Amino acid sequence: GAAPPSTLVPSDEVTINYRHGLPVITLTLPTRSERCRFTVKPMLTTVGAFLQGVQREDKGIERAEVFATDGSKVSDATLMEVLLMNDFKLVINNTAYSVSPPVKDKPSSEHATEMEDIKSLVHRLFVALHLEEHQIRKERELLQKLDHLKEELLPLEQMKARITDSADAKTSRLLWVGLALMSTQGGALAWLTWWVYSWDIMEPVTYFVTYGSAMAFYAYFVLTKRDYIYPDATDRQFLHYFYQKSKKQRFNVERYNKLKEDLAEAEESLKRLRQPLHLRLPIQEISDKD
């Protein structure tokens, strides 16, 4: 491009000050002979856009260019943020203005802390204004979900209650049958010992009966990988009858368990949602505490 003219005007003809964090460039318009301020956004405004703005203010400006201190022309695509980092020359028509941008002070740590506090306050105000509306909408959604789940669970609960009663009754009958068989066995061994044979004859018989019982308990452990404990064995037999009855009546146990889990999850979500409604605390803070 053309070299800047040799005529230089003192730098105080073009001044740059920062107001509210934005640079304000003040210069004298040549044909209107009045001072004019141009506020630019350094990260958005290019040198070309700035020069076009100057020319729009004064139609008598035919030439507006920017040169670096070494005489090289600054591209119109250069951001003002880059231009304001160093001294430069502003050429308007045939006059060159020497410009020395002030050093922009970096925000102190105290100022940065204040800005973070302001941001935090704005965020809390936003939450305070919009959280309750969000919670009410979410609560309505959860209540509708709970009603839907309970409606689906009602017939399954009724069927499960009937199956549970039937399985419990069969398990109880099995326990009483076991007790009756053990009583019959004990009575039979006593009758054979005192009324039919002597103890010398019955002693080996009772030994093998005891050994057979031990083998039965061991077989239970081999099949179930658990010790033969009466409450555990009772629960196992109950579940056996329960699943057997469920299959006959086409009761979907997996579907029932899934609905129960969803219901418990929805109830827990509703509980956690209603807690901050009373305490005026965001849900996230409650989650962090948990």
PDB file of C-alpha atoms in Angstrom:
ATOM      1  CA  GLY A   1       0.000   0.000   0.000  1.00  0.00           C
ATOM      2  CA  ALA A   2       1.022   3.677  -0.073  1.00  0.00           C
ATOM      3  CA  ALA A   3       3.423   4.918   2.552  1.00  0.00           C
ATOM      4  CA  PRO A   4       2.001   7.178   5.243  1.00  0.00           C
ATOM      5  CA  PRO A   5       2.494  10.932   4.715  1.00  0.00           C
ATOM      6  CA  SER A   6       5.388  12.647   6.420  1.00  0.00           C
ATOM      7  CA  THR A   7       3.195  15.150   8.245  1.00  0.00           C
ATOM      8  CA  LEU A   8       2.571  13.834  11.790  1.00  0.00           C
ATOM      9  CA  VAL A   9       0.120  15.337  14.247  1.00  0.00           C
ATOM     10  CA  PRO A  10       0.820  15.042  17.978  1.00  0.00           C
ATOM     11  CA  SER A  11      -0.706  11.989  19.558  1.00  0.00           C
ATOM     12  CA  ASP A  12      -3.102  13.995  21.733  1.00  0.00           C
ATOM     13  CA  GLU A  13      -5.221  14.671  18.627  1.00  0.00           C
ATOM     14  CA  VAL A  14      -6.298  11.009  18.732  1.00  0.00           C
ATOM     15  CA  THR A  15      -6.854   9.683  22.224  1.00  0.00           C
ATOM     16  CA  ILE A  16      -7.864   6.260  23.459  1.00  0.00           C
ATOM     17  CA  ASN A  17      -9.514   5.679  26.824  1.00  0.00           C
ATOM     18  CA  TYR A  18     -11.221   2.684  28.328  1.00  0.00           C
ATOM     19  CA  ARG A  19     -14.786   3.102  29.563  1.00  0.00           C
ATOM     20  CA  HIS A  20     -16.569   0.134  31.115  1.00  0.00           C
ATOM     21  CA  GLY A  21     -13.856  -2.133  29.727  1.00  0.00           C
ATOM     22  CA  LEU A  22     -14.267  -0.979  26.093  1.00  0.00           C
ATOM     23  CA  PRO A  23     -11.811   1.291  24.240  1.00  0.00           C
ATOM     24  CA  VAL A  24     -13.151   4.710  23.211  1.00  0.00           C
ATOM     25  CA  ILE A  25     -11.207   6.370  20.348  1.00  0.00           C
ATOM     26  CA  THR A  26     -11.657  10.165  20.186  1.00  0.00           C
ATOM     27  CA  LEU A  27     -10.521  12.143  17.145  1.00  0.00           C
ATOM     28  CA  THR A  28     -11.271  15.397  15.295  1.00  0.00           C
ATOM     29  CA  LEU A  29     -13.287  15.057  12.103  1.00  0.00           C
ATOM     30  CA  PRO A  30     -11.448  17.054   9.404  1.00  0.00           C
ATOM     31  CA  THR A  31     -14.346  18.753   7.601  1.00  0.00           C
ATOM     32  CA  ARG A  32     -16.682  19.135  10.569  1.00  0.00           C
ATOM     33  CA  SER A  33     -13.892  20.254  12.922  1.00  0.00           C
ATOM     34  CA  GLU A  34     -15.454  18.571  15.926  1.00  0.00           C
ATOM     35  CA  ARG A  35     -14.344  15.859  18.278  1.00  0.00           C
ATOM     36  CA  CYS A  36     -16.073  12.515  17.841  1.00  0.00           C
ATOM     37  CA  ARG A  37     -15.949   9.395  19.996  1.00  0.00           C
ATOM     38  CA  PHE A  38     -15.940   5.868  18.590  1.00  0.00           C
ATOM     39  CA  THR A  39     -16.554   2.986  20.985  1.00  0.00           C
ATOM     40  CA  VAL A  40     -15.307  -0.309  19.576  1.00  0.00           C
ATOM     41  CA  LYS A  41     -15.605  -3.913  20.628  1.00  0.00           C
ATOM     42  CA  PRO A  42     -12.006  -5.113  20.294  1.00  0.00           C
ATOM     43  CA  MET A  43     -12.760  -8.801  19.825  1.00  0.00           C
ATOM     44  CA  LEU A  44     -15.492  -8.175  17.238  1.00  0.00           C
ATOM     45  CA  THR A  45     -14.548  -4.975  15.400  1.00  0.00           C
ATOM     46  CA  THR A  46     -11.965  -5.065  12.609  1.00  0.00           C
ATOM     47  CA  VAL A  47      -9.746  -2.186  11.503  1.00  0.00           C
ATOM     48  CA  GLY A  48     -11.743  -1.945   8.273  1.00  0.00           C
ATOM     49  CA  ALA A  49     -15.052  -1.682  10.139  1.00  0.00           C
ATOM     50  CA  PHE A  50     -13.627   1.042  12.388  1.00  0.00           C
ATOM     51  CA  LEU A  51     -12.364   3.078   9.411  1.00  0.00           C
ATOM     52  CA  GLN A  52     -15.713   2.719   7.648  1.00  0.00           C
ATOM     53  CA  GLY A  53     -17.429   4.046  10.754  1.00  0.00           C
ATOM     54  CA  VAL A  54     -15.128   7.080  10.763  1.00  0.00           C
ATOM     55  CA  GLN A  55     -15.849   7.770   7.089  1.00  0.00           C
ATOM     56  CA  ARG A  56     -19.598   7.496   7.673  1.00  0.00           C
ATOM     57  CA  GLU A  57     -19.363  10.233  10.306  1.00  0.00           C
ATOM     58  CA  ASP A  58     -17.524  12.608   7.955  1.00  0.00           C
ATOM     59  CA  LYS A  59     -18.323  12.365   4.248  1.00  0.00           C
ATOM     60  CA  GLY A  60     -15.324  14.588   3.516  1.00  0.00           C
ATOM     61  CA  ILE A  61     -12.888  11.800   4.413  1.00  0.00           C
ATOM     62  CA  GLU A  62     -11.610  10.292   1.176  1.00  0.00           C
ATOM     63  CA  ARG A  63      -8.747   8.273   2.640  1.00  0.00           C
ATOM     64  CA  ALA A  64      -8.628   6.429   5.955  1.00  0.00           C
ATOM     65  CA  GLU A  65      -5.861   3.931   6.625  1.00  0.00           C
ATOM     66  CA  VAL A  66      -3.823   2.528   9.493  1.00  0.00           C
ATOM     67  CA  PHE A  67      -0.067   1.938   9.425  1.00  0.00           C
ATOM     68  CA  ALA A  68       2.268   0.278  11.902  1.00  0.00           C
ATOM     69  CA  THR A  69       5.176   2.274  13.347  1.00  0.00           C
ATOM     70  CA  ASP A  70       7.550   0.668  10.825  1.00  0.00           C
ATOM     71  CA  GLY A  71       5.493   2.037   7.925  1.00  0.00           C
ATOM     72  CA  SER A  72       3.722  -1.193   6.905  1.00  0.00           C
ATOM     73  CA  LYS A  73      -0.008  -0.995   6.269  1.00  0.00           C
ATOM     74  CA  VAL A  74      -2.312  -2.763   8.704  1.00  0.00           C
ATOM     75  CA  SER A  75      -4.820  -5.071   7.018  1.00  0.00           C
ATOM     76  CA  ASP A  76      -8.492  -4.129   7.244  1.00  0.00           C
ATOM     77  CA  ALA A  77      -9.222  -7.650   8.527  1.00  0.00           C
ATOM     78  CA  THR A  78      -7.051  -7.113  11.630  1.00  0.00           C
ATOM     79  CA  LEU A  79      -9.012  -7.076  14.873  1.00  0.00           C
ATOM     80  CA  MET A  80      -8.890  -3.874  16.902  1.00  0.00           C
ATOM     81  CA  GLU A  81      -7.775  -5.983  19.882  1.00  0.00           C
ATOM     82  CA  VAL A  82      -4.543  -6.713  18.029  1.00  0.00           C
ATOM     83  CA  LEU A  83      -4.122  -3.122  16.777  1.00  0.00           C
ATOM     84  CA  LEU A  84      -4.486  -1.612  20.241  1.00  0.00           C
ATOM     85  CA  MET A  85      -1.636  -3.701  21.610  1.00  0.00           C
ATOM     86  CA  ASN A  86       1.013  -1.389  20.048  1.00  0.00           C
ATOM     87  CA  ASP A  87       1.451   2.166  18.803  1.00  0.00           C
ATOM     88  CA  PHE A  88       0.229   2.913  15.264  1.00  0.00           C
ATOM     89  CA  LYS A  89      -0.436   5.742  12.799  1.00  0.00           C
ATOM     90  CA  LEU A  90      -3.934   6.708  11.724  1.00  0.00           C
ATOM     91  CA  VAL A  91      -4.020   8.418   8.320  1.00  0.00           C
ATOM     92  CA  ILE A  92      -7.063  10.526   7.467  1.00  0.00           C
ATOM     93  CA  ASN A  93      -6.823  12.164   4.048  1.00  0.00           C
ATOM     94  CA  ASN A  94      -3.271  13.596   4.019  1.00  0.00           C
ATOM     95  CA  THR A  95      -2.778  13.844   7.769  1.00  0.00           C
ATOM     96  CA  ALA A  96      -1.148  11.117   9.860  1.00  0.00           C
ATOM     97  CA  TYR A  97      -1.952  10.893  13.544  1.00  0.00           C
ATOM     98  CA  SER A  98       0.490   9.194  15.871  1.00  0.00           C
ATOM     99  CA  VAL A  99      -1.537   7.071  18.293  1.00  0.00           C
ATOM    100  CA  SER A 100      -0.272   5.501  21.512  1.00  0.00           C
ATOM    101  CA  PRO A 101      -2.882   3.207  23.070  1.00  0.00           C
ATOM    102  CA  PRO A 102      -2.797   3.125  26.873  1.00  0.00           C
ATOM    103  CA  VAL A 103      -1.771  -0.068  28.598  1.00  0.00           C
ATOM    104  CA  LYS A 104      -4.913  -1.813  29.713  1.00  0.00           C
ATOM    105  CA  ASP A 105      -4.598  -2.793  33.329  1.00  0.00           C
ATOM    106  CA  LYS A 106      -5.212  -6.431  34.021  1.00  0.00           C
ATOM    107  CA  PRO A 107      -7.998  -6.957  36.520  1.00  0.00           C
ATOM    108  CA  SER A 108      -6.695  -7.470  40.003  1.00  0.00           C
ATOM    109  CA  SER A 109      -7.414 -10.639  41.905  1.00  0.00           C
ATOM    110  CA  GLU A 110      -9.802  -8.692  44.124  1.00  0.00           C
ATOM    111  CA  HIS A 111     -11.698  -7.403  41.096  1.00  0.00           C
ATOM    112  CA  ALA A 112     -11.771 -10.888  39.593  1.00  0.00           C
ATOM    113  CA  THR A 113     -13.164 -12.226  42.862  1.00  0.00           C
ATOM    114  CA  GLU A 114     -15.868  -9.564  42.843  1.00  0.00           C
ATOM    115  CA  MET A 115     -16.816 -10.514  39.294  1.00  0.00           C
ATOM    116  CA  GLU A 116     -17.082 -14.174  40.271  1.00  0.00           C
ATOM    117  CA  ASP A 117     -19.275 -13.175  43.217  1.00  0.00           C
ATOM    118  CA  ILE A 118     -21.518 -11.189  40.882  1.00  0.00           C
ATOM    119  CA  LYS A 119     -21.774 -14.134  38.497  1.00  0.00           C
ATOM    120  CA  SER A 120     -22.642 -16.416  41.388  1.00  0.00           C
ATOM    121  CA  LEU A 121     -25.286 -13.965  42.614  1.00  0.00           C
ATOM    122  CA  VAL A 122     -26.853 -13.729  39.160  1.00  0.00           C
ATOM    123  CA  HIS A 123     -26.934 -17.520  38.938  1.00  0.00           C
ATOM    124  CA  ARG A 124     -28.588 -17.816  42.353  1.00  0.00           C
ATOM    125  CA  LEU A 125     -31.162 -15.178  41.414  1.00  0.00           C
ATOM    126  CA  PHE A 126     -31.959 -17.086  38.237  1.00  0.00           C
ATOM    127  CA  VAL A 127     -32.330 -20.315  40.192  1.00  0.00           C
ATOM    128  CA  ALA A 128     -34.524 -18.627  42.798  1.00  0.00           C
ATOM    129  CA  LEU A 129     -36.817 -17.228  40.104  1.00  0.00           C
ATOM    130  CA  HIS A 130     -37.095 -20.344  37.947  1.00  0.00           C
ATOM    131  CA  LEU A 131     -36.453 -23.325  40.257  1.00  0.00           C
ATOM    132  CA  GLU A 132     -39.871 -23.414  41.883  1.00  0.00           C
ATOM    133  CA  GLU A 133     -41.646 -23.398  38.517  1.00  0.00           C
ATOM    134  CA  HIS A 134     -39.388 -26.225  37.326  1.00  0.00           C
ATOM    135  CA  GLN A 135     -39.996 -28.210  40.535  1.00  0.00           C
ATOM    136  CA  ILE A 136     -43.770 -27.835  40.291  1.00  0.00           C
ATOM    137  CA  ARG A 137     -43.715 -29.054  36.689  1.00  0.00           C
ATOM    138  CA  LYS A 138     -41.436 -31.960  37.606  1.00  0.00           C
ATOM    139  CA  GLU A 139     -43.621 -32.847  40.603  1.00  0.00           C
ATOM    140  CA  ARG A 140     -46.689 -32.981  38.360  1.00  0.00           C
ATOM    141  CA  GLU A 141     -44.859 -35.301  35.949  1.00  0.00           C
ATOM    142  CA  LEU A 142     -43.786 -37.600  38.795  1.00  0.00           C
ATOM    143  CA  LEU A 143     -47.300 -37.736  40.253  1.00  0.00           C
ATOM    144  CA  GLN A 144     -48.695 -38.702  36.846  1.00  0.00           C
ATOM    145  CA  LYS A 145     -46.018 -41.387  36.529  1.00  0.00           C
ATOM    146  CA  LEU A 146     -46.872 -42.725  40.004  1.00  0.00           C
ATOM    147  CA  ASP A 147     -50.565 -42.942  39.147  1.00  0.00           C
ATOM    148  CA  HIS A 148     -49.773 -44.793  35.917  1.00  0.00           C
ATOM    149  CA  LEU A 149     -47.457 -47.266  37.682  1.00  0.00           C
ATOM    150  CA  LYS A 150     -49.956 -47.916  40.482  1.00  0.00           C
ATOM    151  CA  GLU A 151     -52.675 -48.504  37.907  1.00  0.00           C
ATOM    152  CA  GLU A 152     -50.503 -51.088  36.157  1.00  0.00           C
ATOM    153  CA  LEU A 153     -49.474 -52.708  39.429  1.00  0.00           C
ATOM    154  CA  LEU A 154     -52.959 -53.072  40.910  1.00  0.00           C
ATOM    155  CA  PRO A 155     -54.031 -56.227  38.993  1.00  0.00           C
ATOM    156  CA  LEU A 156     -50.543 -57.698  39.382  1.00  0.00           C
ATOM    157  CA  GLU A 157     -50.594 -57.061  43.130  1.00  0.00           C
ATOM    158  CA  GLN A 158     -53.949 -58.820  43.438  1.00  0.00           C
ATOM    159  CA  MET A 159     -52.711 -61.816  41.445  1.00  0.00           C
ATOM    160  CA  LYS A 160     -49.460 -61.906  43.441  1.00  0.00           C
ATOM    161  CA  ALA A 161     -51.404 -61.907  46.719  1.00  0.00           C
ATOM    162  CA  ARG A 162     -53.416 -64.958  45.599  1.00  0.00           C
ATOM    163  CA  ILE A 163     -50.290 -66.789  44.430  1.00  0.00           C
ATOM    164  CA  THR A 164     -48.460 -65.919  47.653  1.00  0.00           C
ATOM    165  CA  ASP A 165     -51.308 -67.263  49.801  1.00  0.00           C
ATOM    166  CA  SER A 166     -51.391 -70.485  47.783  1.00  0.00           C
ATOM    167  CA  ALA A 167     -47.607 -70.978  47.913  1.00  0.00           C
ATOM    168  CA  ASP A 168     -47.534 -70.214  51.638  1.00  0.00           C
ATOM    169  CA  ALA A 169     -50.284 -72.720  52.310  1.00  0.00           C
ATOM    170  CA  LYS A 170     -48.510 -75.473  50.316  1.00  0.00           C
ATOM    171  CA  THR A 171     -45.236 -74.734  52.116  1.00  0.00           C
ATOM    172  CA  SER A 172     -46.962 -74.959  55.501  1.00  0.00           C
ATOM    173  CA  ARG A 173     -48.577 -78.270  54.531  1.00  0.00           C
ATOM    174  CA  LEU A 174     -45.193 -79.608  53.442  1.00  0.00           C
ATOM    175  CA  LEU A 175     -43.674 -78.662  56.831  1.00  0.00           C
ATOM    176  CA  TRP A 176     -46.468 -80.403  58.703  1.00  0.00           C
ATOM    177  CA  VAL A 177     -46.112 -83.475  56.469  1.00  0.00           C
ATOM    178  CA  GLY A 178     -42.398 -83.565  57.260  1.00  0.00           C
ATOM    179  CA  LEU A 179     -43.123 -83.375  60.977  1.00  0.00           C
ATOM    180  CA  ALA A 180     -45.700 -86.173  60.644  1.00  0.00           C
ATOM    181  CA  LEU A 181     -43.228 -88.400  58.762  1.00  0.00           C
ATOM    182  CA  MET A 182     -40.518 -87.823  61.383  1.00  0.00           C
ATOM    183  CA  SER A 183     -42.993 -88.660  64.163  1.00  0.00           C
ATOM    184  CA  THR A 184     -44.098 -91.793  62.331  1.00  0.00           C
ATOM    185  CA  GLN A 185     -40.490 -92.869  61.829  1.00  0.00           C
ATOM    186  CA  GLY A 186     -39.669 -92.345  65.494  1.00  0.00           C
ATOM    187  CA  GLY A 187     -42.767 -94.270  66.584  1.00  0.00           C
ATOM    188  CA  ALA A 188     -41.997 -97.100  64.186  1.00  0.00           C
ATOM    189  CA  LEU A 189     -38.408 -97.442  65.455  1.00  0.00           C
ATOM    190  CA  ALA A 190     -39.630 -97.414  69.081  1.00  0.00           C
ATOM    191  CA  TRP A 191     -42.284-100.094  68.360  1.00  0.00           C
ATOM    192  CA  LEU A 192     -39.753-102.313  66.585  1.00  0.00           C
ATOM    193  CA  THR A 193     -37.254-101.856  69.393  1.00  0.00           C
ATOM    194  CA  TRP A 194     -39.476-102.597  72.433  1.00  0.00           C
ATOM    195  CA  TRP A 195     -42.287-104.760  71.083  1.00  0.00           C
ATOM    196  CA  VAL A 196     -41.020-106.652  68.029  1.00  0.00           C
ATOM    197  CA  TYR A 197     -37.226-106.899  68.169  1.00  0.00           C
ATOM    198  CA  SER A 198     -34.531-106.114  70.676  1.00  0.00           C
ATOM    199  CA  TRP A 199     -32.136-103.161  70.703  1.00  0.00           C
ATOM    200  CA  ASP A 200     -29.318-105.436  69.504  1.00  0.00           C
ATOM    201  CA  ILE A 201     -31.196-105.944  66.248  1.00  0.00           C
ATOM    202  CA  MET A 202     -32.475-102.343  65.863  1.00  0.00           C
ATOM    203  CA  GLU A 203     -29.185-100.586  66.643  1.00  0.00           C
ATOM    204  CA  PRO A 204     -27.731-101.123  63.116  1.00  0.00           C
ATOM    205  CA  VAL A 205     -31.077-100.091  61.627  1.00  0.00           C
ATOM    206  CA  THR A 206     -31.108 -96.762  63.500  1.00  0.00           C
ATOM    207  CA  TYR A 207     -27.462 -96.214  62.488  1.00  0.00           C
ATOM    208  CA  PHE A 208     -28.247 -96.569  58.801  1.00  0.00           C
ATOM    209  CA  VAL A 209     -31.368 -94.389  59.171  1.00  0.00           C
ATOM    210  CA  THR A 210     -29.185 -91.657  60.722  1.00  0.00           C
ATOM    211  CA  TYR A 211     -26.519 -92.105  58.041  1.00  0.00           C
ATOM    212  CA  GLY A 212     -29.196 -91.910  55.330  1.00  0.00           C
ATOM    213  CA  SER A 213     -30.469 -88.632  56.803  1.00  0.00           C
ATOM    214  CA  ALA A 214     -26.895 -87.243  56.747  1.00  0.00           C
ATOM    215  CA  MET A 215     -26.583 -88.274  53.089  1.00  0.00           C
ATOM    216  CA  ALA A 216     -29.877 -86.486  52.317  1.00  0.00           C
ATOM    217  CA  PHE A 217     -28.619 -83.256  53.950  1.00  0.00           C
ATOM    218  CA  TYR A 218     -25.344 -83.516  52.051  1.00  0.00           C
ATOM    219  CA  ALA A 219     -27.220 -84.059  48.789  1.00  0.00           C
ATOM    220  CA  TYR A 220     -29.191 -80.866  49.545  1.00  0.00           C
ATOM    221  CA  PHE A 221     -25.891 -78.959  49.886  1.00  0.00           C
ATOM    222  CA  VAL A 222     -24.555 -80.430  46.638  1.00  0.00           C
ATOM    223  CA  LEU A 223     -27.685 -79.372  44.736  1.00  0.00           C
ATOM    224  CA  THR A 224     -28.217 -75.926  46.277  1.00  0.00           C
ATOM    225  CA  LYS A 225     -24.664 -74.997  47.432  1.00  0.00           C
ATOM    226  CA  ARG A 226     -26.191 -73.978  50.790  1.00  0.00           C
ATOM    227  CA  ASP A 227     -26.379 -75.557  54.212  1.00  0.00           C
ATOM    228  CA  TYR A 228     -29.627 -77.163  55.204  1.00  0.00           C
ATOM    229  CA  ILE A 229     -31.003 -74.468  57.505  1.00  0.00           C
ATOM    230  CA  TYR A 230     -34.699 -74.729  58.184  1.00  0.00           C
ATOM    231  CA  PRO A 231     -35.665 -71.049  57.486  1.00  0.00           C
ATOM    232  CA  ASP A 232     -33.618 -71.016  54.262  1.00  0.00           C
ATOM    233  CA  ALA A 233     -35.044 -74.342  53.148  1.00  0.00           C
ATOM    234  CA  THR A 234     -38.572 -73.075  53.879  1.00  0.00           C
ATOM    235  CA  ASP A 235     -37.995 -69.911  51.823  1.00  0.00           C
ATOM    236  CA  ARG A 236     -36.563 -71.956  48.979  1.00  0.00           C
ATOM    237  CA  GLN A 237     -39.570 -74.248  48.936  1.00  0.00           C
ATOM    238  CA  PHE A 238     -41.916 -71.229  49.067  1.00  0.00           C
ATOM    239  CA  LEU A 239     -40.208 -69.657  46.042  1.00  0.00           C
ATOM    240  CA  HIS A 240     -40.413 -72.964  44.213  1.00  0.00           C
ATOM    241  CA  TYR A 241     -44.166 -73.139  44.741  1.00  0.00           C
ATOM    242  CA  PHE A 242     -44.531 -69.406  43.978  1.00  0.00           C
ATOM    243  CA  TYR A 243     -42.808 -69.583  40.567  1.00  0.00           C
ATOM    244  CA  GLN A 244     -44.596 -72.820  39.777  1.00  0.00           C
ATOM    245  CA  LYS A 245     -47.980 -71.218  40.470  1.00  0.00           C
ATOM    246  CA  SER A 246     -46.975 -68.016  38.635  1.00  0.00           C
ATOM    247  CA  LYS A 247     -46.147 -69.966  35.507  1.00  0.00           C
ATOM    248  CA  LYS A 248     -49.523 -71.715  35.580  1.00  0.00           C
ATOM    249  CA  GLN A 249     -51.445 -68.436  36.044  1.00  0.00           C
ATOM    250  CA  ARG A 250     -49.166 -66.546  33.592  1.00  0.00           C
ATOM    251  CA  PHE A 251     -48.033 -64.062  36.210  1.00  0.00           C
ATOM    252  CA  ASN A 252     -45.075 -62.090  34.755  1.00  0.00           C
ATOM    253  CA  VAL A 253     -42.676 -61.896  37.712  1.00  0.00           C
ATOM    254  CA  GLU A 254     -40.038 -59.925  35.756  1.00  0.00           C
ATOM    255  CA  ARG A 255     -42.618 -57.322  34.689  1.00  0.00           C
ATOM    256  CA  TYR A 256     -43.890 -57.041  38.264  1.00  0.00           C
ATOM    257  CA  ASN A 257     -40.377 -56.537  39.679  1.00  0.00           C
ATOM    258  CA  LYS A 258     -39.593 -53.899  37.032  1.00  0.00           C
ATOM    259  CA  LEU A 259     -42.752 -51.950  37.867  1.00  0.00           C
ATOM    260  CA  LYS A 260     -41.967 -52.115  41.589  1.00  0.00           C
ATOM    261  CA  GLU A 261     -38.456 -50.779  40.967  1.00  0.00           C
ATOM    262  CA  ASP A 262     -39.811 -47.944  38.816  1.00  0.00           C
ATOM    263  CA  LEU A 263     -42.384 -47.118  41.480  1.00  0.00           C
ATOM    264  CA  ALA A 264     -39.758 -46.996  44.230  1.00  0.00           C
ATOM    265  CA  GLU A 265     -37.510 -44.813  42.062  1.00  0.00           C
ATOM    266  CA  ALA A 266     -40.347 -42.391  41.280  1.00  0.00           C
ATOM    267  CA  GLU A 267     -41.329 -42.158  44.951  1.00  0.00           C
ATOM    268  CA  GLU A 268     -37.715 -41.443  45.934  1.00  0.00           C
ATOM    269  CA  SER A 269     -37.443 -38.777  43.229  1.00  0.00           C
ATOM    270  CA  LEU A 270     -40.651 -37.144  44.453  1.00  0.00           C
ATOM    271  CA  LYS A 271     -39.371 -37.195  48.034  1.00  0.00           C
ATOM    272  CA  ARG A 272     -36.088 -35.566  47.021  1.00  0.00           C
ATOM    273  CA  LEU A 273     -37.954 -33.011  44.903  1.00  0.00           C
ATOM    274  CA  ARG A 274     -40.321 -31.979  47.681  1.00  0.00           C
ATOM    275  CA  GLN A 275     -37.563 -31.582  50.236  1.00  0.00           C
ATOM    276  CA  PRO A 276     -36.045 -28.416  48.641  1.00  0.00           C
ATOM    277  CA  LEU A 277     -39.561 -26.974  48.230  1.00  0.00           C
ATOM    278  CA  HIS A 278     -39.702 -26.740  52.007  1.00  0.00           C
ATOM    279  CA  LEU A 279     -36.057 -25.844  52.567  1.00  0.00           C
ATOM    280  CA  ARG A 280     -35.681 -23.542  49.523  1.00  0.00           C
ATOM    281  CA  LEU A 281     -32.527 -25.383  48.488  1.00  0.00           C
ATOM    282  CA  PRO A 282     -31.568 -26.457  44.967  1.00  0.00           C
ATOM    283  CA  ILE A 283     -31.842 -30.180  44.254  1.00  0.00           C
ATOM    284  CA  GLN A 284     -28.154 -30.365  43.301  1.00  0.00           C
ATOM    285  CA  GLU A 285     -27.099 -29.275  46.790  1.00  0.00           C
ATOM    286  CA  ILE A 286     -29.186 -32.058  48.340  1.00  0.00           C
ATOM    287  CA  SER A 287     -27.593 -34.562  45.951  1.00  0.00           C
ATOM    288  CA  ASP A 288     -24.145 -33.383  47.028  1.00  0.00           C
ATOM    289  CA  LYS A 289     -25.057 -33.791  50.696  1.00  0.00           C
ATOM    290  CA  ASP A 290     -26.249 -37.330  50.118  1.00  0.00           C
TER     291      ASP A 290
END
